[in-house]
Coordinates of C-alpha atoms and ligand atoms in Angstrom, one line a residue:
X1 CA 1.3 2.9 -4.1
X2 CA 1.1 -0.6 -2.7
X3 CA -0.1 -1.5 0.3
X4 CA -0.6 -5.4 1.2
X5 CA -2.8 -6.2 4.3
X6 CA -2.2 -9.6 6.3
X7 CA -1.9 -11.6 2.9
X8 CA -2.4 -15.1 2.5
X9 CA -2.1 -17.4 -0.3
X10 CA -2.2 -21.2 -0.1
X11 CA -1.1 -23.7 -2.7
X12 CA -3.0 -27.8 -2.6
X13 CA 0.1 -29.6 -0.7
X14 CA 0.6 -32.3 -3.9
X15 CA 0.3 -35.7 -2.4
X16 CA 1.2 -38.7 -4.3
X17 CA -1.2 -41.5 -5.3
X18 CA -4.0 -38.2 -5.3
X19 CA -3.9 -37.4 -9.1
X20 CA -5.9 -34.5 -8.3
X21 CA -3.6 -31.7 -7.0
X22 CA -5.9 -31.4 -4.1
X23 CA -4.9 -32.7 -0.7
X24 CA -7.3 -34.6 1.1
X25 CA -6.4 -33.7 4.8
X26 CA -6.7 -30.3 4.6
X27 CA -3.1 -29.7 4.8
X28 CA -1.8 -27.1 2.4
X29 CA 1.8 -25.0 1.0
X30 CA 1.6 -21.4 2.5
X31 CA 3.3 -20.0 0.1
X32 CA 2.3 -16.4 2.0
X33 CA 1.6 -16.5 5.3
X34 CA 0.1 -13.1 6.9
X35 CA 2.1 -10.6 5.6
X36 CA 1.9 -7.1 5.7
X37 CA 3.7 -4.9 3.0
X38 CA 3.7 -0.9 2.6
X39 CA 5.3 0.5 -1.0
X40 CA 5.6 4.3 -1.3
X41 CA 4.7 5.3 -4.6
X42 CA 8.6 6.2 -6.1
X43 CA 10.1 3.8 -3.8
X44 CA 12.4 1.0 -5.4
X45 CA 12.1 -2.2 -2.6
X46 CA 14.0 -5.6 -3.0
X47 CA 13.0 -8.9 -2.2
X48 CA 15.5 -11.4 -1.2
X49 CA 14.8 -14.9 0.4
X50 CA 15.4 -18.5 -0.3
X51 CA 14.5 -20.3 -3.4
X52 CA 10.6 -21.6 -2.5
X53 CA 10.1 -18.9 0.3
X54 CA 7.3 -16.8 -1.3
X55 CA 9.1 -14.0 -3.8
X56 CA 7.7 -15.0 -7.0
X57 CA 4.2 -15.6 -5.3
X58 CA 4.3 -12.4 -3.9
X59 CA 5.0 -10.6 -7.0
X60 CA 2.7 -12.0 -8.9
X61 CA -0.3 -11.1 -6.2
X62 CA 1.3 -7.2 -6.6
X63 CA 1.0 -7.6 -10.3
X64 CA -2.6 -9.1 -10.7
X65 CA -1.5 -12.2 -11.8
X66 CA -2.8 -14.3 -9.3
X67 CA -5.4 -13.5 -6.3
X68 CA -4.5 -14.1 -2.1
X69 CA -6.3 -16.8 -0.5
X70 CA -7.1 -13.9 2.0
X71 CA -5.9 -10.3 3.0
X72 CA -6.5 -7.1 0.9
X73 CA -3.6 -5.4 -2.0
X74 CA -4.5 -1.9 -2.6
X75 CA -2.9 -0.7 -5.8
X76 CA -2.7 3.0 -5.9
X77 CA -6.3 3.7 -4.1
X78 CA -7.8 0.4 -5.5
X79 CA -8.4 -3.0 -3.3
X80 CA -7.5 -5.5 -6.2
X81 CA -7.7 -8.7 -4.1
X82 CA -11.5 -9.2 -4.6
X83 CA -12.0 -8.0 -8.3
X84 CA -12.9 -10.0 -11.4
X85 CA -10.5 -11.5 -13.5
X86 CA -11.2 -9.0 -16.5
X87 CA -11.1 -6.0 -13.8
X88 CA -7.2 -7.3 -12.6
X89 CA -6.5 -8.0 -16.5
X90 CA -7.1 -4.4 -16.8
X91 CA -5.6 -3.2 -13.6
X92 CA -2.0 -4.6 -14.6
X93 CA -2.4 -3.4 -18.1
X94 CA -2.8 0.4 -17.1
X95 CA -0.4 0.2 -13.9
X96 CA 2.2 -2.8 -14.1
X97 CA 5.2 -3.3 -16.3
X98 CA 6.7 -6.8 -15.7
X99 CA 10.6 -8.0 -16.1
X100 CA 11.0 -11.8 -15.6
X101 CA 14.3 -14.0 -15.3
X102 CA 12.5 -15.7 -18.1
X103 CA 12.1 -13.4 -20.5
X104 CA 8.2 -14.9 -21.8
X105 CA 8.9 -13.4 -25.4
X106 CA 6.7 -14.9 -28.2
X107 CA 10.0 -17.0 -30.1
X108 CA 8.3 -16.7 -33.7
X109 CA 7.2 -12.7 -33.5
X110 CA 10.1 -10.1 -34.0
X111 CA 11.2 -8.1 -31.2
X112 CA 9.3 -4.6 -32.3
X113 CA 6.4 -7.8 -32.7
X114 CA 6.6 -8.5 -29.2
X115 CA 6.3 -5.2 -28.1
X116 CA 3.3 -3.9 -30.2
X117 CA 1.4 -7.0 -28.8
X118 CA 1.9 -5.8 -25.2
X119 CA 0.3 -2.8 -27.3
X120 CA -2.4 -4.3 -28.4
X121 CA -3.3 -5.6 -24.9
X122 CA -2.9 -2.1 -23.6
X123 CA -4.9 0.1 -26.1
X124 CA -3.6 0.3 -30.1
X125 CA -0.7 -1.3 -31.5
X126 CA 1.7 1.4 -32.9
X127 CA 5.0 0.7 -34.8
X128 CA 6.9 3.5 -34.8
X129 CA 6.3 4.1 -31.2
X130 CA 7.3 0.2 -30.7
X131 CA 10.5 0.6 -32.1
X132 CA 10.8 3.5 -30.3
X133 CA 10.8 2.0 -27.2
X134 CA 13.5 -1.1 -28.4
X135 CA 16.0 2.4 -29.2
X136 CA 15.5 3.5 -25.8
X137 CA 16.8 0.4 -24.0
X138 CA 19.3 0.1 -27.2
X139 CA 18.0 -2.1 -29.9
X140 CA 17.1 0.5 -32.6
X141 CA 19.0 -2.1 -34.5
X142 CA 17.6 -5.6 -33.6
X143 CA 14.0 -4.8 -33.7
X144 CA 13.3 -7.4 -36.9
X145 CA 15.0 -10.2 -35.1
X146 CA 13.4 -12.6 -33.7
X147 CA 14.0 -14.1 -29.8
X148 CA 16.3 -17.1 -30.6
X149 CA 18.3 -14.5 -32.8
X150 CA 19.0 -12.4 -29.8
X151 CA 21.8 -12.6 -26.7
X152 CA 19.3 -13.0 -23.4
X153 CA 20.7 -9.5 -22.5
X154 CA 19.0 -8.3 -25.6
X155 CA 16.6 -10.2 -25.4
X156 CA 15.9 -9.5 -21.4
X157 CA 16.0 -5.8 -22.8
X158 CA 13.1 -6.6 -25.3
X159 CA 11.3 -7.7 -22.7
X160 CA 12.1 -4.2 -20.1
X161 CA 10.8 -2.2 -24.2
X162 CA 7.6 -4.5 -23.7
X163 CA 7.1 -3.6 -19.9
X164 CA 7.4 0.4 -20.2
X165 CA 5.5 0.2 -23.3
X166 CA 2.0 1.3 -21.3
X167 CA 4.0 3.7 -19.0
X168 CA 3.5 1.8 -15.8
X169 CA 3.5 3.1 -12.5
X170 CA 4.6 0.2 -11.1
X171 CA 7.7 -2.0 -12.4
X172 CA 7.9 -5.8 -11.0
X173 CA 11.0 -7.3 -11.9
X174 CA 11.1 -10.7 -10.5
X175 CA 15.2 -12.2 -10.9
X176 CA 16.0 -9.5 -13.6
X177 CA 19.9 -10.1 -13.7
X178 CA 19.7 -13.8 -13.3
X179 CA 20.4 -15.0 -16.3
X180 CA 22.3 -12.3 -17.5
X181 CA 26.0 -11.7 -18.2
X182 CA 27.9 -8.9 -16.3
X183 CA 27.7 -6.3 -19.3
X184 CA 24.0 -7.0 -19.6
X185 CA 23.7 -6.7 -16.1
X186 CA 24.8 -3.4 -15.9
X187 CA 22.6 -2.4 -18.5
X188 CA 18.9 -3.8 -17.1
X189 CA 20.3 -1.9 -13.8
X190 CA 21.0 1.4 -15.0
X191 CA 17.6 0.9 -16.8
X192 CA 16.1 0.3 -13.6
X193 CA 17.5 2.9 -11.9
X194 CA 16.2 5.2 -14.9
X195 CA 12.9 4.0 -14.2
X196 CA 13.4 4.9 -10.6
X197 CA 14.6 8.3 -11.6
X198 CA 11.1 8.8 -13.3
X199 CA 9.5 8.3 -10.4
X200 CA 7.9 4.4 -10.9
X201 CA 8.0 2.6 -7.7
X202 CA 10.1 -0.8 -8.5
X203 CA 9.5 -4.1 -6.7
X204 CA 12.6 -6.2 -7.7
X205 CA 13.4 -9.6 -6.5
X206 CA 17.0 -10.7 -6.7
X207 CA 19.4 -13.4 -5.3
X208 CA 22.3 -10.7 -5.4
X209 CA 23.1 -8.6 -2.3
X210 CA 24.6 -5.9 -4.3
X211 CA 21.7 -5.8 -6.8
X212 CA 19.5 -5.5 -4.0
X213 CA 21.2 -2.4 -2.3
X214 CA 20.2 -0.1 -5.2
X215 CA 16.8 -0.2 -3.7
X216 CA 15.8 1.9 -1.2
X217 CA 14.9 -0.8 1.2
X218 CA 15.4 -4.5 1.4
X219 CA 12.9 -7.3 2.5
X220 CA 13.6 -11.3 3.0
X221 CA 11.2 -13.6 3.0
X222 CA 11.3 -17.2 5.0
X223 CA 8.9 -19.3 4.4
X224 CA 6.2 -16.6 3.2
X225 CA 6.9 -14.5 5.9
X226 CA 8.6 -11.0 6.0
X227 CA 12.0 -12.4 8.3
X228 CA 13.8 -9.2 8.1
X229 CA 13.7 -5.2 6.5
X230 CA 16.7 -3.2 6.0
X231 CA 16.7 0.6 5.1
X232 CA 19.9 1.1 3.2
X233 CA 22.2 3.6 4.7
X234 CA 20.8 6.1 6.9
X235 CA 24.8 7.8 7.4
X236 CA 25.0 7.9 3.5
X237 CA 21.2 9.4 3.2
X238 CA 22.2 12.2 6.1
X239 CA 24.9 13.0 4.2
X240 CA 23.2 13.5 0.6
X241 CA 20.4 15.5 2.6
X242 CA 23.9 17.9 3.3
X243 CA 24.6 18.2 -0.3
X244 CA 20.9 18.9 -2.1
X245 CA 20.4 21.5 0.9
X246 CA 23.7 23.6 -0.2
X247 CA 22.6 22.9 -3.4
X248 CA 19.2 24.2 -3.2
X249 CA 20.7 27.3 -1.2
X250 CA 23.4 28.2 -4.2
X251 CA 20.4 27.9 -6.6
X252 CA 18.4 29.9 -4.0
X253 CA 21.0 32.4 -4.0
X254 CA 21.9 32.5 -7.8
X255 CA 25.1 31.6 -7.0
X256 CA 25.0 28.5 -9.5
X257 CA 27.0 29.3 -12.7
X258 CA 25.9 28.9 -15.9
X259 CA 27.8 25.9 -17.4
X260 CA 29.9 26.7 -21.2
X261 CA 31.8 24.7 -23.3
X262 CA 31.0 21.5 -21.7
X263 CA 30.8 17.6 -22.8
X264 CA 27.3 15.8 -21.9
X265 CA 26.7 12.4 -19.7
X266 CA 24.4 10.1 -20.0
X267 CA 23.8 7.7 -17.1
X268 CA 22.6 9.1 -14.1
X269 CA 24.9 8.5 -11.1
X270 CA 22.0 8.8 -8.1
X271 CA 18.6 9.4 -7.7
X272 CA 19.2 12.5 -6.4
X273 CA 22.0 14.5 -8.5
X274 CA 22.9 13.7 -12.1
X275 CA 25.9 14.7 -13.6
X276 CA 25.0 17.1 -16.9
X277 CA 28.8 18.1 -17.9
X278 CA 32.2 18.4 -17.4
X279 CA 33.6 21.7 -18.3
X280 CA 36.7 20.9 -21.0
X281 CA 39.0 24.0 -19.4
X282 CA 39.6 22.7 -15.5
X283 CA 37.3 19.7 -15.5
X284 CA 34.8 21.5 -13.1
X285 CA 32.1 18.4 -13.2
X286 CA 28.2 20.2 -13.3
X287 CA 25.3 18.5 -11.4
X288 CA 21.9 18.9 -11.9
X289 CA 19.1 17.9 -9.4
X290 CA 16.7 15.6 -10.8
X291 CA 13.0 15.8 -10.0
X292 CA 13.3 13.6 -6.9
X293 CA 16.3 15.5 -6.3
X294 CA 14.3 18.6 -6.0
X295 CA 11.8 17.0 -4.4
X296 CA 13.7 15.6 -1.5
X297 CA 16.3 19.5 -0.9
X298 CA 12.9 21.3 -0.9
X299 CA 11.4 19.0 1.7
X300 CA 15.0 18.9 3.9
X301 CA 14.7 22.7 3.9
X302 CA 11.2 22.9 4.6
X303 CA 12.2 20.7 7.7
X304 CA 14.8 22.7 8.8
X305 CA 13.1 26.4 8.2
X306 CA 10.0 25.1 10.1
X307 CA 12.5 23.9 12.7
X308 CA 13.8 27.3 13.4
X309 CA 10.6 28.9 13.2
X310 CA 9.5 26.7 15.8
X311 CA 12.4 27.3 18.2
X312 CA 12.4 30.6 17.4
X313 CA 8.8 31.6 17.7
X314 CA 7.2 29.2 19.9
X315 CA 10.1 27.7 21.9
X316 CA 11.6 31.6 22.7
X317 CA 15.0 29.9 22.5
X318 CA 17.7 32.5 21.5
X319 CA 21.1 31.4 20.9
X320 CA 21.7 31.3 17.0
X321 CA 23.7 28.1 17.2
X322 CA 21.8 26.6 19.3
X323 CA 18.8 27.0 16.9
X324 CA 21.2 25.7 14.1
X325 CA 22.0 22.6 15.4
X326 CA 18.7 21.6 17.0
X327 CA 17.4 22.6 13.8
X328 CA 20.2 20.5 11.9
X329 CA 19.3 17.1 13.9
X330 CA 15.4 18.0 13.3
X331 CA 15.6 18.3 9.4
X332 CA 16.8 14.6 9.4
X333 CA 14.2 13.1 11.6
X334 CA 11.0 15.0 11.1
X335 CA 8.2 12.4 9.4
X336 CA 5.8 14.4 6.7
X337 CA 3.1 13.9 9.1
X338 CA 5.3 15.8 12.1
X339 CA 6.2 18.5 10.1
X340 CA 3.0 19.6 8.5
X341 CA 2.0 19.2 12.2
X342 CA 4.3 21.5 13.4
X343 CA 3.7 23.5 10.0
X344 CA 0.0 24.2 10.7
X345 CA 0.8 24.7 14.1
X346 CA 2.4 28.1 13.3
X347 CA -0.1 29.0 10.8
X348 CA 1.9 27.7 7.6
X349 CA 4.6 30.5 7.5
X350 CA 6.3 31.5 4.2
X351 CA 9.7 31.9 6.1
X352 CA 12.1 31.0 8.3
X353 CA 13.4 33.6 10.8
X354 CA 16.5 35.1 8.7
X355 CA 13.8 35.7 6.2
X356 CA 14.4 32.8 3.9
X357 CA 11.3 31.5 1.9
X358 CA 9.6 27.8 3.4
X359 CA 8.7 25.4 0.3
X360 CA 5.1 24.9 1.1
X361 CA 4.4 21.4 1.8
X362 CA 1.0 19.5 1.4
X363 CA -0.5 20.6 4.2
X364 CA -0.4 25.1 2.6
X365 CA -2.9 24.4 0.2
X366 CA -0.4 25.9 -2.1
X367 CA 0.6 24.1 -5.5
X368 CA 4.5 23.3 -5.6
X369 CA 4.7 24.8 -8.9
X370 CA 3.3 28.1 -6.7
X371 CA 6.6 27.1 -4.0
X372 CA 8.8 27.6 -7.2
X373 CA 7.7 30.8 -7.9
X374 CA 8.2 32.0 -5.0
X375 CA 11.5 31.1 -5.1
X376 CA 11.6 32.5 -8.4
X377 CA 10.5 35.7 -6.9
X378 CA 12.9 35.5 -4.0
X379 CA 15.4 34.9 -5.9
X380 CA 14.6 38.0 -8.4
X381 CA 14.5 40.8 -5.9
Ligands
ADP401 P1 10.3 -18.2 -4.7 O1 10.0 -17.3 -5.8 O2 10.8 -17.5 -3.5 O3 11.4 -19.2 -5.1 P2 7.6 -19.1 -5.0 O4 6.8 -17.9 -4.7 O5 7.8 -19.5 -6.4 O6 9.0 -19.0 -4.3 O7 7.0 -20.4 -4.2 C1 6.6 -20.4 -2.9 C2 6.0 -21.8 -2.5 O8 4.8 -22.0 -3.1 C3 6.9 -22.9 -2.9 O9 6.8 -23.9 -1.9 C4 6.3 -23.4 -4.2 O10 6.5 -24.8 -4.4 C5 4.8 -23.1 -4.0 N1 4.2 -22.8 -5.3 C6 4.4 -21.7 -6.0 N2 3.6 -21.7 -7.1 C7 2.8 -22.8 -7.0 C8 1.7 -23.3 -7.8 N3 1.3 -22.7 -8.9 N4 1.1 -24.5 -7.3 C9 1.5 -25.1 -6.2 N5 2.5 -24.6 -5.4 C10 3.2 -23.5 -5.8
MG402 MG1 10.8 -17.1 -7.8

């Protein structure tokens, strides 16, 4: 979704007694220096780093802001580093929804105000759908008030309304919680993690090493270069993998009941699995799997049943446990590229060698949607 390619972006060094703002010995701030930055699309990366090394200036390059001195950004298929100023106005309009530490509201428009501007810049202004969007972050209530008569929670949740209000792909929330109080806090994050649930790849910069392990991944940045990467958790990961593959086998299977009686939640609890209901007789709690939950048990299975095909058919090996394990360690280290390798290498086959259907993966030329009715069908006979 993002891909940034040996970025550079210089700021004039300020030198007394100049008055211009321009140096005049060539000597300059980099406030980027070479870097090199991939973003999945769905993925949710942090930025940490010390005040003045770069996090601000980067997100502001990823959300067409501002232009690099040099280096390419590709924004879902586009090179944005080279484009007119109207062109990037209109890229970040259609793909970017910004949440800054300083919330930037207008102080003498009204909330739902604020928000229908951002829709005006977007396409159409559109009331009832602006106050639509303050009730989903939870200000149906506050949408005629103005900024200063807000708390900066509600306010910084006026601003998150403002930012989803063209549907972005992309999030950029530059020091979200910073100025926030513990009880908004909690609120922007579950927001965010929301947004991550939908599938919008988030670029968050925070100060807070617990705010920052809700991402996926973690970056820091010294001096406008990338100083260290951190993928959260790999033990923690392996074990979820576990659980949406038994899952996706009791679904498989039928075996899933159907849930009476029970008491809805609300907040989603991971990315993954989200908790529907709690059954009132024994306090049985029901999961569901989200989309990305789905997503991720169909791949893990599709790793693991092309594993045993492959020991199976082209490796000859024999020993059923043998297969399971080697095929247990595989479904966790495969990459997509590997396994549609190893997928086209046995001519794409529908399933594994007890019979089980393979979710088809990009490389089938089948449609997910087609995948799931297979499984449908499996599951029917
Ligand atoms: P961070 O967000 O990590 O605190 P910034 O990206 O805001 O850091 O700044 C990185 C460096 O670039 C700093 O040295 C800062 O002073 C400089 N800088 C940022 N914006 C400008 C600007 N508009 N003009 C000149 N220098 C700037
Ligand atoms: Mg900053």
């Amino acid at each position: 979704m993002i891909q940034i390619k040996d970025v550079t972006k210089l700021y004039p060094a300020k030198e007394s007694g100049n008055g211009t703002g321009k140096d005049n010995n060539g000597s300059s701030i980099h406030a980027l220096d070479h870097i090199s930055l991939h973003v999945a699309q769905g993925e949710w990366l942090s930025i940490m780093g010390p005040s003045g090394s770069g996090k601000s200036t980067l997100v502001n390059l990823i959300g067409c802001l501002d232009r690099p001195s040099s280096g390419e950004i590709w924004l879902d298929g586009q090179n944005v580093a080279g484009i007119s100023a109207a062109e990037l106005n209109r890229v970040r309009c259609e793909k970017i929804g910004f949440i800054f530490q300083q919330f930037h509201l207008i102080p003498f428009l009204t909330a739902v105000e604020n928000v229908m501007l951002a829709q005006y810049f977007h396409s159409m202004t559109d009331q009832k759908e602006a106050a639509e969007a303050l009730t989903r972050v939870g200000l149906g209530d506050r949408a005629h008030h103005l900024p200063s008569q807000l708390s900066g929670g509600e306010q910084q949740r006026v601003c998150i309304a403002r930012a989803l209000i063209n549907d972005p792909r992309i999030i950029l929330a530059d020091e979200p919680t910073g100025n926030l109080d513990a009880q908004n806090e909690e609120i922007v994050l579950r927001l965010l993690r929301e947004f991550h649930l939908q599938g919008r790849t988030i670029v968050m910069v925070t100060h807070d090493p617990v705010v920052a392990r809700l991402a996926d991944r973690r970056i820091e940045l010294h001096h406008g270069k990338i100083a260290s990467q951190e993928i959260f958790s790999m033990a923690d990961e392996e074990q979820l993998d576990e659980v949406l593959e038994e899952l996706w086998v009791l679904a498989e299977n039928g075996e899933i009941a159907e849930a009476h009686d029970h008491k809805p939640f609300v907040n989603p609890c991971h990315e993954a699995l989200k908790p529907v209901a709690v059954s009132s007789g024994d306090g049985t709690l029901i999961v569901e799997l989200t989309p990305r939950g789905r997503e991720r048990a169909g791949s893990i299975i599709r790793r693991h049943r092309l594993a045993e095909r492959l020991f199976t058919d082209s490796l000859a090996m024999d020993s059923e446990t043998e297969i399971e394990q080697q095929a247990c360690k595989f479904e966790h280290i495969l990459s997509p590229e590997a396994t549609d390798k190893i997928c086209t290498f046995l001519g794409h086959p529908r399933t594994c060698p007890h019979g089980a259907p393979i979710p088809p993966g990009p490389c089938c030329g089948i449609s997910s949607a087609s995948g799931a009715r297979l499984i449908e069908a499996t599951r029917s006979k």
